[in-house]
Amino acid sequence: MNNFNNEGYSIIESLISIFTIDKGKVKVLLFRKKDEPYKGYWMLPGGILKANESLEESISDYVVENCGFSNLYTEQCHVFSDVERIPDKRVVAITCIGLIDSISVELKQEIPDSIESEWFNISAIPKTIYDHGMIIDKSVDCLRERIINSNVLKILFPSDFTLPELQKVYEQILGKELDRRNFRKKFINLGLIEDTGYKNEGYTGRPAKLYRFKENIEERDLF
Amino acid sequence: MNNFNNEGYSIIESLISIFTIDKGKVKVLLFRKKDEPYKGYWMLPGGILKANESLEESISDYVVENCGFSNLYTEQCHVFSDVERIPDKRVVAITCIGLIDSISVELKQEIPDSIESEWFNISAIPKTIYDHGMIIDKSVDCLRERIINSNVLKILFPSDFTLPELQKVYEQILGKELDRRNFRKKFINLGLIEDTGYKNEGYTGRPAKLYRFKENIEERDLF
């Protein structure tokens, strides 16, 4: 079993799907590939895992250096190891999701000029290299599991929000429309959010109550 | 970014925590290490990922060959990539959980004589090599997430069971005692199980109702 030989050497790349919410839209950060093959196509940020760093260190160093985010929330998502996922090369991709709020994006984003980057709506992903489209889909699945069962959405909503705004974000991540009354009832019952006492005046339409996520949210356990 | 060089080559091992329920106890399968270092210590089944196989193929082939389980349910769990997890070697571990019912274990288990194997209670794990103890803990976490949010427990309970039996299994996986009445109420409300109409007569004490998991269980979604 512990028979290490050359046959067993693989290249590992760590890739990250960084999500944010920008004006009510769930977006993911992609970089544009600068060289052949697939020059001009879009790709997930990430790099080759070096022998002297863990996955977590690799992602963290990469994200600080190439995106300027020093406080990104990250979690492992899925390993993609199809032998032919990259032609002519054996590269295993270990993928993570990252969450950052839009205010931090504006304040801290320092992507070097040499990298062409863009935030894309998760419903409008452009042409990507290799299996990155599939990896983005899986990352949205991971995000979906997280928002149903824990409080990570709080990271994406650091400031006040209305329930319709929250519902729109859930609808994008879950990929389906939700009943407004049902959503309101279920979400308030979860006890994750509290009424701020304010309303969002000044917009068109009836002012809606503003909510915020509670400071301390316990993980929602079934038992 | 796509700058592949020798620095980036790692050995990947795929390890699997195979769980079953044996007479009401949640158990995990371990193999005994036959050679130095750590001869006699216990370890998770698994092997080196070869260049011509995906993680899923590697696990599946390994499990069929070394355990005789051809129908194991598996899911990815977590990647362990600490630089020093194995002394003097850089080995990244990609870990999975596997579930098999105890009847299939008895019928199909064909672990070769050359492998010393044993099923251990998850509350009584023996001395393991390297970080395998930590990997087993994380695997129990993965199992915990699964049993709260989906129907994978059905795989472990192919035949009828009483609610106290089910509760004991949940308590082992969750690592805490549960209130009997609360458990009963919550579990029945989930709609995952149905009354078989039978009772387990012939045991000591009052006969208890026998339940089974429903044939078609929808994933429990919050929304």
XYZ file of C-alpha atoms in Angstrom:
446
model
C 0.000 0.000 0.000
C 2.599 2.583 0.969
C 4.556 1.901 -2.158
C 5.547 5.307 -3.427
C 6.910 5.339 -6.926
C 7.211 7.726 -9.817
C 4.001 6.530 -11.312
C 2.240 8.192 -8.432
C 3.438 11.741 -9.021
C 0.794 14.216 -10.097
C 0.586 17.923 -10.575
C -1.964 19.447 -8.239
C -3.558 22.776 -8.940
C -5.635 24.634 -6.405
C -8.475 26.617 -7.927
C -10.869 28.958 -6.185
C -14.347 30.220 -7.016
C -14.618 33.549 -5.233
C -18.214 34.707 -4.834
C -19.594 38.080 -3.950
C -22.971 39.807 -4.115
C -22.931 42.944 -6.212
C -26.174 44.967 -6.398
C -28.204 41.869 -5.624
C -26.426 39.652 -8.156
C -24.325 36.650 -7.137
C -21.035 36.927 -8.994
C -17.870 34.884 -9.372
C -14.386 36.192 -10.134
C -12.674 34.976 -13.302
C -9.332 35.787 -14.858
C -8.667 35.933 -18.593
C -6.059 33.562 -19.967
C -3.225 35.531 -21.530
C -1.451 32.861 -23.516
C -2.124 29.868 -25.731
C -3.791 27.431 -25.550
C -7.213 28.966 -24.979
C -5.860 32.518 -25.047
C -8.690 34.933 -24.264
C -10.848 32.339 -22.525
C -11.766 32.798 -18.895
C -10.470 30.715 -16.000
C -10.706 30.378 -12.255
C -7.953 31.977 -10.196
C -5.465 29.477 -8.849
C -2.045 27.984 -9.238
C 0.106 24.938 -8.917
C 0.465 23.549 -5.410
C 4.108 23.705 -4.420
C 5.843 20.992 -2.446
C 6.373 23.291 0.523
C 2.838 24.580 1.037
C -0.515 23.182 2.079
C -3.635 23.716 0.012
C -4.821 26.347 2.475
C -1.500 28.219 2.372
C -1.423 28.015 -1.400
C -4.916 29.481 -1.765
C -4.317 32.139 0.850
C -0.976 33.278 -0.621
C -2.389 33.243 -4.116
C -5.460 35.257 -3.210
C -3.513 37.895 -1.298
C -0.934 38.260 -4.068
C -3.241 38.221 -7.067
C -6.489 39.680 -5.741
C -5.489 41.707 -2.704
C -8.052 40.031 -0.433
C -6.378 39.321 2.877
C -9.499 38.255 4.758
C -11.209 35.879 2.372
C -13.438 33.189 3.881
C -12.591 29.891 2.178
C -13.748 26.287 2.307
C -12.774 23.192 0.388
C -15.247 22.167 -2.268
C -14.373 19.209 -4.520
C -11.504 17.373 -6.192
C -11.524 16.996 -9.977
C -9.238 14.200 -11.097
C -10.442 12.995 -14.466
C -7.374 11.753 -16.289
C -8.203 13.790 -19.367
C -9.434 16.979 -17.776
C -6.406 18.777 -19.248
C -5.104 17.442 -22.581
C -1.603 15.943 -22.492
C -1.127 16.728 -18.818
C -2.134 14.935 -15.645
C -3.311 17.698 -13.335
C -5.553 17.067 -10.346
C -7.594 20.119 -9.356
C -8.448 20.684 -5.712
C -11.102 23.364 -5.600
C -12.306 25.780 -2.946
C -15.012 28.355 -2.620
C -14.299 31.806 -1.245
C -16.736 34.434 -0.033
C -16.199 38.152 0.121
C -18.628 41.022 0.546
C -18.874 43.687 -2.134
C -17.635 46.454 0.126
C -14.396 44.584 0.783
C -14.128 43.957 -2.933
C -14.245 47.675 -3.664
C -11.954 48.648 -0.841
C -9.367 45.943 -1.080
C -9.304 44.666 -4.595
C -5.825 45.168 -5.927
C -5.675 42.785 -8.824
C -2.470 43.603 -10.711
C -2.903 45.366 -14.062
C -1.292 42.418 -15.796
C -4.287 40.231 -14.916
C -7.503 40.882 -16.782
C -10.277 40.063 -14.356
C -14.031 40.354 -14.222
C -16.898 39.431 -11.908
C -19.497 37.387 -13.788
C -23.095 36.649 -12.838
C -23.318 32.953 -12.027
C -26.111 32.731 -14.567
C -23.918 34.189 -17.328
C -20.558 32.449 -17.199
C -18.447 33.063 -20.336
C -16.395 30.502 -22.236
C -13.943 28.922 -19.829
C -10.870 26.751 -20.261
C -10.868 22.981 -19.700
C -13.431 21.895 -17.082
C -13.612 25.241 -15.292
C -17.275 25.627 -16.248
C -18.057 22.346 -14.507
C -15.969 23.418 -11.509
C -17.948 26.668 -11.253
C -21.206 24.676 -11.335
C -19.939 22.441 -8.551
C -18.814 25.492 -6.568
C -22.328 26.896 -6.760
C -23.525 23.506 -5.411
C -21.087 23.857 -2.511
C -22.285 27.402 -1.872
C -25.872 26.122 -1.972
C -25.166 23.524 0.709
C -23.539 26.176 2.847
C -26.329 28.744 2.671
C -28.943 26.183 3.593
C -27.129 24.799 6.569
C -25.008 27.477 8.116
C -24.510 31.165 8.448
C -21.930 31.867 5.768
C -24.352 34.071 3.901
C -23.718 36.609 6.642
C -20.296 37.189 5.113
C -21.925 38.248 1.883
C -24.434 40.534 3.618
C -22.405 42.599 6.096
C -24.930 45.450 5.963
C -28.700 45.702 6.129
C -30.928 44.126 3.529
C -34.593 43.664 2.759
C -36.207 40.244 2.547
C -36.867 40.592 -1.209
C -33.145 41.302 -1.724
C -32.227 38.233 0.315
C -34.746 36.121 -1.557
C -33.279 37.144 -4.926
C -29.825 36.011 -3.803
C -31.183 32.672 -2.590
C -33.017 32.221 -5.869
C -29.821 32.750 -7.857
C -27.809 30.324 -5.747
C -30.536 27.680 -5.563
C -31.365 28.190 -9.222
C -35.098 28.301 -8.713
C -37.875 30.734 -7.914
C -39.188 30.754 -4.371
C -42.608 31.660 -3.072
C -42.391 35.072 -1.418
C -44.626 34.361 1.592
C -43.126 30.955 2.182
C -39.584 32.347 2.015
C -40.424 35.136 4.443
C -42.037 32.764 6.928
C -39.314 30.115 6.778
C -36.483 32.601 6.976
C -37.872 34.491 9.927
C -38.523 31.162 11.697
C -34.878 30.187 11.333
C -33.942 32.951 13.741
C -30.867 34.001 11.785
C -31.887 37.588 11.131
C -33.260 40.485 13.133
C -35.274 43.556 12.295
C -33.084 46.691 12.332
C -36.075 48.955 12.984
C -35.321 50.853 9.763
C -36.907 50.835 6.339
C -35.296 51.485 2.983
C -36.960 54.790 2.150
C -36.228 56.718 -0.977
C -36.561 53.874 -3.441
C -39.499 53.472 -5.735
C -42.338 51.390 -4.345
C -43.389 50.747 -0.779
C -40.556 50.991 1.791
C -39.461 47.510 2.964
C -38.170 46.572 6.401
C -34.416 46.338 6.722
C -32.958 43.240 8.381
C -29.471 42.205 9.405
C -27.908 38.878 10.335
C -27.610 38.386 14.077
C -24.181 38.762 15.638
C -24.073 35.242 17.019
C -25.797 32.589 15.009
C -25.664 29.003 16.125
C -25.309 26.416 13.405
C -28.749 25.092 12.662
C -28.757 21.509 13.813
C -31.599 19.150 13.176
C -31.009 17.390 16.502
C -0.387 30.647 -13.661
C -0.362 27.550 -15.838
C 3.328 27.179 -15.307
C 3.847 23.494 -14.677
C 7.232 22.569 -13.345
C 8.825 19.863 -11.308
C 8.355 21.786 -8.124
C 4.665 21.142 -8.489
C 4.749 17.364 -8.465
C 3.191 15.695 -5.461
C 2.278 12.200 -4.482
C -1.448 11.878 -3.958
C -2.922 9.132 -1.847
C -6.613 8.377 -1.750
C -7.838 7.162 1.635
C -11.271 5.936 2.559
C -13.160 5.687 5.843
C -15.661 2.881 5.322
C -18.489 2.953 7.851
C -21.012 0.309 8.757
C -23.444 -0.331 11.577
C -22.848 -3.613 13.375
C -25.282 -4.565 16.131
C -26.145 -0.926 16.716
C -22.533 0.284 16.775
C -21.091 2.611 14.155
C -17.809 1.123 12.996
C -14.992 2.031 10.648
C -12.724 -0.375 8.769
C -8.990 -0.193 9.446
C -6.059 -2.196 8.129
C -2.966 -3.056 10.139
C 0.349 -1.818 8.800
C 2.611 -4.764 8.015
C 5.953 -3.053 7.664
C 8.106 -0.349 9.193
C 7.711 2.481 9.972
C 4.766 2.167 12.325
C 4.535 -1.599 11.875
C 1.507 -2.910 13.756
C -0.276 0.445 13.837
C -3.658 0.800 12.178
C -4.362 2.761 9.019
C -7.138 3.692 6.669
C -7.490 1.634 3.500
C -6.197 3.409 0.421
C -3.391 3.717 -2.035
C -1.385 5.978 -4.261
C -3.318 7.670 -7.041
C -1.879 6.549 -10.360
C -1.450 8.838 -13.318
C -4.027 6.938 -15.365
C -6.930 6.882 -12.925
C -9.297 9.377 -11.354
C -9.830 9.524 -7.617
C -13.171 7.752 -8.000
C -11.641 4.964 -10.106
C -8.764 4.611 -7.686
C -11.076 4.235 -4.681
C -13.450 1.922 -6.482
C -10.699 -0.384 -7.791
C -8.973 -0.410 -4.439
C -12.118 -1.233 -2.517
C -13.158 -4.046 -4.846
C -9.682 -5.546 -4.846
C -8.858 -5.244 -1.166
C -12.253 -5.433 0.529
C -14.477 -7.227 -1.938
C -17.197 -4.548 -1.790
C -18.407 -3.938 -5.312
C -21.355 -1.718 -4.409
C -19.893 0.719 -1.905
C -21.524 4.145 -1.649
C -18.745 6.761 -1.601
C -18.438 10.515 -1.340
C -15.493 12.871 -1.212
C -14.712 14.204 2.227
C -11.631 16.414 2.664
C -8.104 17.033 1.413
C -5.214 16.863 3.894
C -2.158 18.647 2.554
C -0.031 19.664 5.506
C 3.544 19.657 4.289
C 4.674 17.556 7.222
C 1.780 15.136 7.511
C 4.148 12.324 6.525
C 7.792 12.715 7.587
C 10.297 13.079 4.749
C 7.654 12.710 2.073
C 5.266 15.143 0.473
C 2.023 13.223 0.184
C -1.345 14.922 -0.239
C -4.249 12.811 1.019
C -7.614 13.055 -0.687
C -10.127 11.351 1.554
C -13.542 9.822 1.026
C -16.218 8.267 3.154
C -17.848 4.989 2.210
C -21.029 3.436 3.553
C -21.962 -0.218 3.563
C -24.635 -2.130 5.452
C -23.613 -4.942 7.766
C -25.382 -7.615 5.738
C -23.321 -6.740 2.661
C -20.223 -6.744 4.851
C -20.898 -10.321 5.935
C -21.881 -11.536 2.503
C -19.310 -9.804 0.396
C -16.307 -9.096 2.507
C -13.366 -10.847 0.925
C -10.413 -9.050 2.406
C -7.342 -11.061 1.416
C -5.688 -13.058 4.189
C -2.539 -11.014 3.758
C -4.327 -7.930 5.070
C -5.091 -7.821 8.752
C -8.314 -5.859 9.080
C -10.776 -4.969 11.786
C -13.929 -2.913 12.234
C -13.500 -0.460 15.121
C -16.152 1.458 17.030
C -15.757 5.127 16.136
C -15.512 5.825 19.852
C -12.596 3.401 20.265
C -10.113 4.042 17.466
C -6.730 2.380 18.089
C -3.295 3.896 17.476
C -3.098 4.983 13.848
C -0.264 6.034 11.593
C 0.485 9.659 10.700
C -2.653 11.831 10.695
C -5.106 8.986 10.108
C -6.742 9.603 13.491
C -7.487 13.176 12.442
C -8.763 11.957 9.077
C -11.139 9.532 10.811
C -12.447 12.395 12.981
C -13.038 14.506 9.891
C -14.743 11.545 8.185
C -17.160 11.278 11.090
C -17.844 15.011 10.599
C -18.598 14.349 6.928
C -20.880 11.467 7.886
C -22.590 13.750 10.405
C -23.338 16.365 7.745
C -24.739 13.661 5.493
C -27.082 12.083 8.037
C -28.531 15.420 9.004
C -29.187 16.591 5.515
C -29.895 13.665 3.304
C -30.970 10.091 3.204
C -27.675 8.253 3.161
C -28.443 6.618 6.493
C -30.845 4.431 4.553
C -27.821 2.648 3.118
C -26.762 1.673 6.615
C -30.251 0.521 7.609
C -31.450 -1.701 4.766
C -33.747 -3.655 7.078
C -36.270 -2.739 9.781
C -35.231 -0.945 12.949
C -36.746 0.511 16.097
C -36.516 4.193 16.946
C -34.253 3.538 19.962
C -31.843 1.666 17.659
C -31.854 4.556 15.222
C -31.352 7.048 18.021
C -28.298 5.170 19.323
C -26.684 5.370 15.889
C -27.380 9.093 15.619
C -25.947 9.606 19.072
C -22.714 7.861 18.123
C -22.291 9.834 14.915
C -23.275 13.166 16.440
C -21.237 12.430 19.542
C -23.928 13.532 21.977
C -26.947 12.174 23.801
C -30.351 13.057 22.433
C -33.653 13.431 24.203
C -35.810 10.376 23.417
C -39.135 12.129 22.958
C -37.617 14.975 20.991
C -35.771 12.576 18.698
C -38.910 10.537 18.090
C -40.987 13.608 17.296
C -38.422 15.261 15.034
C -37.606 12.093 13.155
C -41.200 11.163 12.464
C -41.888 14.733 11.316
C -39.095 14.499 8.754
C -41.146 11.961 6.840
C -38.167 9.759 6.029
C -39.414 6.588 7.709
C -42.596 4.558 7.797
C -44.137 2.127 10.260
C -43.791 -1.475 9.041
C -46.769 -2.614 11.130
C -44.526 -5.087 12.966
C -42.957 -5.076 16.393
C -39.712 -6.647 17.529
C -41.117 -9.361 19.764
C -38.955 -11.839 21.585
C -36.504 -9.374 23.080
C -36.493 -8.415 26.709
C -38.648 -5.439 27.590
C -41.693 -4.010 25.883
C -41.893 -4.739 22.116
C -41.040 -1.642 20.068
C -42.484 -0.654 16.707
C -40.371 -1.528 13.702
C -39.752 1.184 11.100
C -38.077 1.260 7.717
C -36.808 4.062 5.475
C -39.227 4.951 2.715
C -38.428 3.774 -0.788
C -38.297 7.254 -2.268
C -37.021 9.971 -0.031
C -36.658 13.474 -1.348
C -33.654 15.411 -0.183
C -34.763 17.588 2.685
C -34.532 21.136 1.419
C -35.044 24.127 3.586
C -36.603 26.054 0.697
